[in-house]
Structure formats: structure tokens, C-alpha cells
mmCIF file of C-alpha atoms in Angstrom:
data_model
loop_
_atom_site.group_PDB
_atom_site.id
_atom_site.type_symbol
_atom_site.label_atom_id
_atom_site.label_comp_id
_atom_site.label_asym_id
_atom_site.label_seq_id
_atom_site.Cartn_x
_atom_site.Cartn_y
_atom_site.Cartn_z
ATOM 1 C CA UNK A 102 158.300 148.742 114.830
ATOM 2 C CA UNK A 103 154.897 149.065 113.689
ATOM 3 C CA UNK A 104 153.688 146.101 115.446
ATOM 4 C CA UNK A 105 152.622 147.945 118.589
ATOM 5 C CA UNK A 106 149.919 149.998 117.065
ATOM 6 C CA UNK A 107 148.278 147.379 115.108
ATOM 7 C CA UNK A 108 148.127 145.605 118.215
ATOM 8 C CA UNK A 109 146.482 148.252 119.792
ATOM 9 C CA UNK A 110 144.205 149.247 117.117
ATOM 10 C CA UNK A 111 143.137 145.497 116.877
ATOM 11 C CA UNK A 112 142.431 145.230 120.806
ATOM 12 C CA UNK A 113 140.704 148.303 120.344
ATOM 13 C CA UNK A 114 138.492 146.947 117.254
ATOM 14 C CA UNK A 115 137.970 143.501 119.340
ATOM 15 C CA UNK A 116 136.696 145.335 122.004
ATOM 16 C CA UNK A 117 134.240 147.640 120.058
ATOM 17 C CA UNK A 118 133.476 144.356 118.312
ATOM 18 C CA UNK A 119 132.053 143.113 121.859
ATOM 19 C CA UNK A 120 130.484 145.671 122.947
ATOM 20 C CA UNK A 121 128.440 146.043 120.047
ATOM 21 C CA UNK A 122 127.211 142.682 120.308
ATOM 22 C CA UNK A 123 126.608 142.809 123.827
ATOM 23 C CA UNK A 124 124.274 145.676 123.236
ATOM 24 C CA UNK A 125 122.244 144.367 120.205
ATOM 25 C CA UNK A 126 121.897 141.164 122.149
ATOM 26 C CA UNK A 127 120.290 143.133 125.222
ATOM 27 C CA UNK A 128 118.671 145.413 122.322
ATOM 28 C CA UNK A 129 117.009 141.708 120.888
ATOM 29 C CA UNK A 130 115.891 140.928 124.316
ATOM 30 C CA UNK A 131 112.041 142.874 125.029
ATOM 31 C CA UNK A 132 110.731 142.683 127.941
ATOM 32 C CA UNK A 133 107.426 141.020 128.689
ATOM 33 C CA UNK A 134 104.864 142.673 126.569
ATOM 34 C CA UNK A 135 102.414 145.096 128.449
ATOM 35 C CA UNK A 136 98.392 144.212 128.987
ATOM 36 C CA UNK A 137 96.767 145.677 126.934
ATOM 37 C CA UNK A 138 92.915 146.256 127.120
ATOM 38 C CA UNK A 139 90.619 144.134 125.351
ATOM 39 C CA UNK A 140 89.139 145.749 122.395
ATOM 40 C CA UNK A 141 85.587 146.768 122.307
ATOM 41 C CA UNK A 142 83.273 145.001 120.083
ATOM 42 C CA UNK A 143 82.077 146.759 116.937
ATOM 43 C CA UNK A 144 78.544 148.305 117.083
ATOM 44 C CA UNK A 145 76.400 149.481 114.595
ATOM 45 C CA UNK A 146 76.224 152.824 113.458
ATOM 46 C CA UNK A 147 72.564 152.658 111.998
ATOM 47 C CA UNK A 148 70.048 150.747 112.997
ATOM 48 C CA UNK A 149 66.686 149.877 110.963
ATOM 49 C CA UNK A 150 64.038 148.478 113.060
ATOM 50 C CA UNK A 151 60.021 147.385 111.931
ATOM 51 C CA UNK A 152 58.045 145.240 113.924
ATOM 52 C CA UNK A 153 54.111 144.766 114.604
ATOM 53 C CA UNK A 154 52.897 147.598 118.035
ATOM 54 C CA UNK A 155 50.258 147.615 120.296
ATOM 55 C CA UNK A 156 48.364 150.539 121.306
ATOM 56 C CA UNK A 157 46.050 151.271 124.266
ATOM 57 C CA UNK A 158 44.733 154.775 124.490
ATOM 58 C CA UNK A 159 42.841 155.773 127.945
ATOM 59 C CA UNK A 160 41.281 158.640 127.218
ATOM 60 C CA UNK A 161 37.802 159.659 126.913
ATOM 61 C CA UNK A 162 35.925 162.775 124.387
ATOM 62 C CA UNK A 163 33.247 164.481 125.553
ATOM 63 C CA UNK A 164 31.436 165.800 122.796
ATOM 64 C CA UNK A 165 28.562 168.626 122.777
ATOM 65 C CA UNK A 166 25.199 166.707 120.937
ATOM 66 C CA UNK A 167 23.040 168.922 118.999
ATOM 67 C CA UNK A 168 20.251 169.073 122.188
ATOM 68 C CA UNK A 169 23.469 170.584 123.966
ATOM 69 C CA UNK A 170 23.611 167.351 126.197
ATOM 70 C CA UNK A 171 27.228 165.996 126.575
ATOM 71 C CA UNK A 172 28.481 162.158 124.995
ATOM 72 C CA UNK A 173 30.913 161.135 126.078
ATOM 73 C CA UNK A 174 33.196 158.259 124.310
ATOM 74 C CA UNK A 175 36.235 156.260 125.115
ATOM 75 C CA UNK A 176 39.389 154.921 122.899
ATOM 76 C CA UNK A 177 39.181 151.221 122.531
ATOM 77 C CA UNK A 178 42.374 149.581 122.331
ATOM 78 C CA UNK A 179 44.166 148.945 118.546
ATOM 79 C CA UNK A 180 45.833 145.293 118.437
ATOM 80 C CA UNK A 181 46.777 145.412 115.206
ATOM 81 C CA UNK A 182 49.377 148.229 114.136
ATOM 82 C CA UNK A 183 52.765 148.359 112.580
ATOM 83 C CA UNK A 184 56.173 150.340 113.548
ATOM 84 C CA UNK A 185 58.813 151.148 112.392
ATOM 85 C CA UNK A 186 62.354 153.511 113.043
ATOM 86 C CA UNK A 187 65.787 154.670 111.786
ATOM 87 C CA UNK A 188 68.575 155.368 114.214
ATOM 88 C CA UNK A 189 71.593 156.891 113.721
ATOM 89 C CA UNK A 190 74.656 156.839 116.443
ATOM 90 C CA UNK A 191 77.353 159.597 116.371
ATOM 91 C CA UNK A 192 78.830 157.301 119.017
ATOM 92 C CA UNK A 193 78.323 154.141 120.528
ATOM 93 C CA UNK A 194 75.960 155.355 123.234
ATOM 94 C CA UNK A 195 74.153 158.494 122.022
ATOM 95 C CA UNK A 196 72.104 158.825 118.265
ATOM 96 C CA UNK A 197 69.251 160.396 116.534
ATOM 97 C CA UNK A 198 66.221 158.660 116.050
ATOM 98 C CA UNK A 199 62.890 158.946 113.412
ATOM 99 C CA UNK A 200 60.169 156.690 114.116
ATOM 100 C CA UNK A 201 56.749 156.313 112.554
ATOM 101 C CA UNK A 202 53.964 153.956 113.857
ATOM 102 C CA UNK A 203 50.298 153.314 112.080
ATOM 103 C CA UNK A 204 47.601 151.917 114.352
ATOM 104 C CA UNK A 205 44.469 153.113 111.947
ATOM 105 C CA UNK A 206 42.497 149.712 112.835
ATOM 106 C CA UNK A 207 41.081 150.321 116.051
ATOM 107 C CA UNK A 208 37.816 149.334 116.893
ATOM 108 C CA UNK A 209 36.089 152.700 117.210
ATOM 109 C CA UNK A 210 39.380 154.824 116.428
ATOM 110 C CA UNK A 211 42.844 155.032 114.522
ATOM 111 C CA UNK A 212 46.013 156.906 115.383
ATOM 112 C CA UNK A 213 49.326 157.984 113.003
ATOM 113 C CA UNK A 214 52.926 159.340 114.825
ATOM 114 C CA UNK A 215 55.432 160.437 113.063
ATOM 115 C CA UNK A 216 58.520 161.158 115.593
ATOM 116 C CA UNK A 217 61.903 162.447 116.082
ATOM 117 C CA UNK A 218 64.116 162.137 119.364
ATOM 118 C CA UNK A 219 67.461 161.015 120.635
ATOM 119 C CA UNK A 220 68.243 157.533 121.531
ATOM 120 C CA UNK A 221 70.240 156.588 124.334
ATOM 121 C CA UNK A 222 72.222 152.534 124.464
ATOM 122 C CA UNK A 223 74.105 150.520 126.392
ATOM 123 C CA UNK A 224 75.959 148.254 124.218
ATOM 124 C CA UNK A 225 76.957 144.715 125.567
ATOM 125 C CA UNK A 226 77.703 141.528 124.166
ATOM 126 C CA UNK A 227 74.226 139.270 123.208
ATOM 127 C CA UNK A 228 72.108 142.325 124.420
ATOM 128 C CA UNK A 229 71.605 145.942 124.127
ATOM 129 C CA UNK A 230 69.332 148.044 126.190
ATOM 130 C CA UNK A 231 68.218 151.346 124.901
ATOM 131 C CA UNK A 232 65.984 154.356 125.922
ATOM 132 C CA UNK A 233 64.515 157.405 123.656
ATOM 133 C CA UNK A 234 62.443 160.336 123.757
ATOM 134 C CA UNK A 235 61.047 162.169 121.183
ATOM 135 C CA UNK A 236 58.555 164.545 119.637
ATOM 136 C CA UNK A 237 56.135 165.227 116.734
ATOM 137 C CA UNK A 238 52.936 164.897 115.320
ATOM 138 C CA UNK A 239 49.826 162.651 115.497
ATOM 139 C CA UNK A 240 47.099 161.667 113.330
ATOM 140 C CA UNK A 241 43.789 160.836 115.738
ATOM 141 C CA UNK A 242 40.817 159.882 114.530
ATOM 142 C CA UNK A 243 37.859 158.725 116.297
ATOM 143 C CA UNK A 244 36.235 158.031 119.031
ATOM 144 C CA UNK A 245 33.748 156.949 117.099
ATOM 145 C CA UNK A 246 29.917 156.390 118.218
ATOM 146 C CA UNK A 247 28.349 156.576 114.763
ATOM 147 C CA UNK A 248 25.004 157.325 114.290
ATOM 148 C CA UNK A 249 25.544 159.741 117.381
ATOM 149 C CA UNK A 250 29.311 160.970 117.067
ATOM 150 C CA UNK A 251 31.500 160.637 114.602
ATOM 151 C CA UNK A 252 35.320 162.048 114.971
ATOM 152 C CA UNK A 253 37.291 162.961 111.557
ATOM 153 C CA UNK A 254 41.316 162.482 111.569
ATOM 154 C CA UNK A 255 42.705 165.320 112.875
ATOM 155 C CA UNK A 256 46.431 166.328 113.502
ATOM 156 C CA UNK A 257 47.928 167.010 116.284
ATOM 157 C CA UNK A 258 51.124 167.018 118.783
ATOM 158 C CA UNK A 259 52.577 164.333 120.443
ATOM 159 C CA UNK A 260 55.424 163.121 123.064
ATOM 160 C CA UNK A 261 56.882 159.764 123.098
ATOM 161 C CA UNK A 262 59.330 158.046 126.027
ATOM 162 C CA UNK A 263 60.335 154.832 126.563
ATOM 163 C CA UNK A 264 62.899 152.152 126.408
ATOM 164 C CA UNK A 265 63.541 148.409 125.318
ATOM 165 C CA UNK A 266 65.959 145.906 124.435
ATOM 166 C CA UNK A 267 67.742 144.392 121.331
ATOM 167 C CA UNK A 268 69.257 141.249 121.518
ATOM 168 C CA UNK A 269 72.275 140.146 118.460
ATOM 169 C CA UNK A 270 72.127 136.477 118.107
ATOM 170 C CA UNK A 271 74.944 136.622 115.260
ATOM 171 C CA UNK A 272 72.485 136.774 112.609
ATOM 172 C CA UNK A 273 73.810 136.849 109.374
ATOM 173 C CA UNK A 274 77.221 138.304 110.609
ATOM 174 C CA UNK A 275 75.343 140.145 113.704
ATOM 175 C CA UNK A 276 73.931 142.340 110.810
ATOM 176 C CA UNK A 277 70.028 141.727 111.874
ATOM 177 C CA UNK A 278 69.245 141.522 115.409
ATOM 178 C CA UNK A 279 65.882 140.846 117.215
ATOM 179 C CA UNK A 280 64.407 143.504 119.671
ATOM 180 C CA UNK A 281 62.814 142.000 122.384
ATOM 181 C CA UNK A 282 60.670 144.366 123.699
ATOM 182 C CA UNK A 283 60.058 148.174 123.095
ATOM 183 C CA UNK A 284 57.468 150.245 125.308
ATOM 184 C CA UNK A 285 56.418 153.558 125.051
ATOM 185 C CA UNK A 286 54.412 155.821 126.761
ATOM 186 C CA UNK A 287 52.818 158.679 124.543
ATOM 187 C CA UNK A 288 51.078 162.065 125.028
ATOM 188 C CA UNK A 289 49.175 163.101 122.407
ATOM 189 C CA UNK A 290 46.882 166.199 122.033
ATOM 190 C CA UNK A 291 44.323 166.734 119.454
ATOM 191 C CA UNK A 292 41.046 169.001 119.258
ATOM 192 C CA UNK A 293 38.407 168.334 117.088
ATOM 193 C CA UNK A 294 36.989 171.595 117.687
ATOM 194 C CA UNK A 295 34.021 173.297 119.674
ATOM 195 C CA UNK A 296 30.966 172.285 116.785
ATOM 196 C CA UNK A 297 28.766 169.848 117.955
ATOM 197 C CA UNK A 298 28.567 166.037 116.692
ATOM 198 C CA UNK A 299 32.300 166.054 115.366
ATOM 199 C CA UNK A 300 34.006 167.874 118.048
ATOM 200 C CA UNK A 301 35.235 167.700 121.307
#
């Protein structure tokens, strides 16, 4: 007499039984995972750079001699300076940038910047080109055409633009690059004043 039920309530419990299965089997089955898109390489966040510079002024001082004739002198070239800059990215493409170059053995003059700007990159794998302007102050000294002129360092401002290219050869665990190239083209503006022999 109670057969019947139990029947049912096992046919019932069978069933569930099944179709619980069924569904964590289709649950266990994922579908074909999705593309996803290939992660970007790490870049730095602060970059250090020092390296050697060349500098060629073209510009020429006319000074007032003490017969009230004019002299006038040119920059010679410096080929032996130093450089060197700190950059810091808020992102990979955009940063802040200080930068400080000494070219003080010229041949007849010497010149000091001391700069701050933003720096603009591109990063991509092996090689990283990069742009940056900035603005500060310069140290000038010279031209000098001693006995006849002589021109004390003086400060001044300055405006520097230009661009280059770093290259990450994987050095020590692509911590230390090598820049390729950097050029820069620089305004600067100093007065020496209106006295004769020293200014111009």
C-alpha cells in the first residue's frame, strides 16, 4: 500500500539526480577562451641619463672698445662638455624632466644650463624615441679676445627643444639602456652690459 509513493518519490529523486548532472556537466564544459590583448611591456618610470655633449654656438658680440670703435667676436665651438638629466613619467608617454649640461672648455668661451621641461616618448620594444622642451637659466661666459675683450660669466635665460632616441638592449634586466642620439637646439640670452671692454 505504500509502495506507490516510494516509487514515485524515487522516480522523482532519479530524475532530479539526472538533471543535476546533466547541468554540472554542461556547467564543466567552457567555451573557448576569449583573445585577449597582449600585455604591454613594462616601462620605466624614472629615467637617469649622463653622457658626454657637444656644443656649437653661432653667435657673434659686438663689444664697444674704449676709442668707441666696435669688436666684434664670435663663439667657437666646445667639443668637450658633459650632460646629464632626470626624468620622471606620470605615464608611459608624458613626464617631467631636469637637465643640466657643463660645456666651460671652449676655446674662447664656456656655457652652464640648468633646465626644466616636459618630456614626451614613444615606448616600443628595442627602441624608444623621445622629444622635450624646456626652460631655465644659462651661465655664458666669453667671447673672449683677451688682451682686447674679455667677457666675465654672466647669467642668463635660456630655451631648450629637441628630441632623440634610447635604445634597451636588456642590459642588466633592461635596467640601463643606451641613448643613441639626443639633439637640441637652444636659445640663450645673456647681456654683459653697456661698459666698454667687458660688455656687449
Amino acid at each position: 500500500m505504500y509502495r506507490a509513493p516510494l516509487n514515485s518519490l524515487g522516480r522523482i529523486l532519479a530524475i532530479g539526480c539526472a538533471v543535476g548532472l546533466g547541468a554540472t556537466s554542461l556547467h564543466g564544459q567552457d567555451s573557448p577562451p576569449k583573445p585577449t590583448a597582449p600585455l604591454e611591456e613594462p616601462v620605466s618610470r624614472i629615467d637617469v641619463f649622463t653622457g658626454y655633449s657637444y656644443l656649437t654656438p653661432h653667435a657673434t658680440v659686438n663689444t664697444t672698445l674704449l676709442d668707441g670703435s666696435k669688436y666684434p667676436l664670435k663663439y667657437g665651438s666646445v667639443d668637450y662638455g658633459a650632460i646629464g638629466s632626470v626624468a620622471y613619467f606620470m605615464n608611459r608617454y608624458v613626464g617631467g624632466v631636469a637637465e643640466y649640461a657643463n660645456h666651460e672648455l671652449g676655446r674662447n668661451d664656456g656655457f652652464h644650463d640648468l633646465m626644466g621641461g616636459l618630456i614626451m616618448r614613444l615606448p616600443s620594444h628595442g627602441a624608444t624615441p623621445f622629444v622635450h622642451v624646456m626652460a631655465g637659466g644659462i651661465k655664458v661666459g666669453g667671447p673672449n679676445g683677451e688682451p682686447v675683450v674679455y667677457h666675465r660669466y654672466t647669467w642668463g635665460t635660456g630655451l631648450k627643444a629637441g628630441g632623440g632616441l634610447d635604445f634597451d638592449g636588456g642590459f642588466f634586466h633592461h635596467h640601463v639602456g643606451i641613448r643613441v642620439f639626443q639633439a637640441d637646439y637652444i636659445y640663450m640670452h645673456a647681456d654683459f652690459g653697456p661698459q666698454p671692454v667687458d660688455g656687449g
